[in-house]
XYZ file of C-alpha atoms in Angstrom:
93
model
C 77.349 105.611 90.793
C 80.995 106.205 91.714
C 81.740 102.486 91.472
C 80.135 102.325 88.011
C 82.223 105.242 86.757
C 85.391 103.722 88.215
C 84.606 100.364 86.610
C 84.177 102.003 83.176
C 87.320 104.136 83.413
C 89.820 103.735 80.596
C 92.774 104.470 82.871
C 93.705 105.331 86.439
C 91.030 106.777 88.728
C 91.489 109.360 91.487
C 88.824 109.813 94.133
C 89.188 112.991 96.182
C 87.689 113.241 99.673
C 87.907 116.076 102.225
C 88.602 113.976 105.343
C 90.189 110.790 106.668
C 86.724 109.678 107.816
C 85.519 109.688 104.209
C 88.797 108.126 103.059
C 88.100 105.137 105.312
C 84.432 104.938 104.255
C 85.344 104.865 100.567
C 88.176 102.383 101.191
C 85.505 99.818 102.136
C 83.765 100.322 98.783
C 87.007 100.450 96.787
C 89.312 97.950 98.560
C 91.581 97.701 95.518
C 92.351 101.463 95.512
C 95.508 102.862 97.110
C 94.919 105.247 100.027
C 96.701 108.605 100.066
C 96.567 110.762 103.186
C 97.985 111.075 106.700
C 99.329 107.671 107.748
C 99.357 106.322 104.177
C 101.631 108.652 102.219
C 104.707 106.490 102.716
C 102.866 103.436 101.329
C 101.694 104.741 97.948
C 101.417 101.945 95.381
C 102.225 103.864 92.214
C 101.060 101.052 89.941
C 97.558 101.012 91.460
C 94.618 101.408 89.068
C 92.879 103.727 91.534
C 93.636 106.083 94.390
C 91.558 107.624 97.168
C 93.194 110.809 98.430
C 92.307 113.432 100.996
C 92.415 116.893 99.468
C 95.739 118.056 100.990
C 97.570 114.884 99.914
C 96.313 114.846 96.323
C 99.290 116.956 95.261
C 101.503 113.898 95.887
C 99.871 112.351 92.803
C 100.415 115.317 90.484
C 102.789 113.320 88.257
C 100.283 110.483 87.740
C 98.027 110.512 84.664
C 94.347 109.897 85.383
C 91.461 109.194 83.061
C 88.866 110.072 85.716
C 88.681 112.134 88.901
C 85.742 111.616 91.254
C 85.424 114.392 93.822
C 83.259 113.579 96.820
C 81.755 116.606 98.559
C 82.041 118.388 95.228
C 80.543 121.559 96.664
C 83.988 122.190 98.179
C 86.607 124.050 96.184
C 88.899 121.841 94.104
C 92.229 121.520 95.971
C 95.298 123.180 94.495
C 97.909 121.108 92.664
C 95.449 118.308 91.938
C 96.364 116.150 88.962
C 94.335 116.624 85.814
C 92.148 114.040 84.114
C 90.141 113.561 80.943
C 86.926 113.442 83.002
C 86.068 115.062 86.337
C 82.900 114.234 88.273
C 81.655 116.196 91.284
C 79.427 114.462 93.851
C 77.579 116.083 96.720
C 74.891 114.828 99.078
């Protein structure tokens, strides 16, 4: 479902995850997305169409405009200083 939403997005996509473990899991499904989190923050590709960010690092993207935000583990509280988007989707297992 997340892949379908990302494919239909009209602009940049941000996927939020609570841990580096989930960051790496989602990176396999979204190999074209830029990773944002510990060990990746100095390699941000600002022109990327999509980003996968751990919650604490999402604030680094606050100046980027997103059409869609996909929040994995959506039962968690939305991190502070997260960029805004036209559409926000919460996912939880």
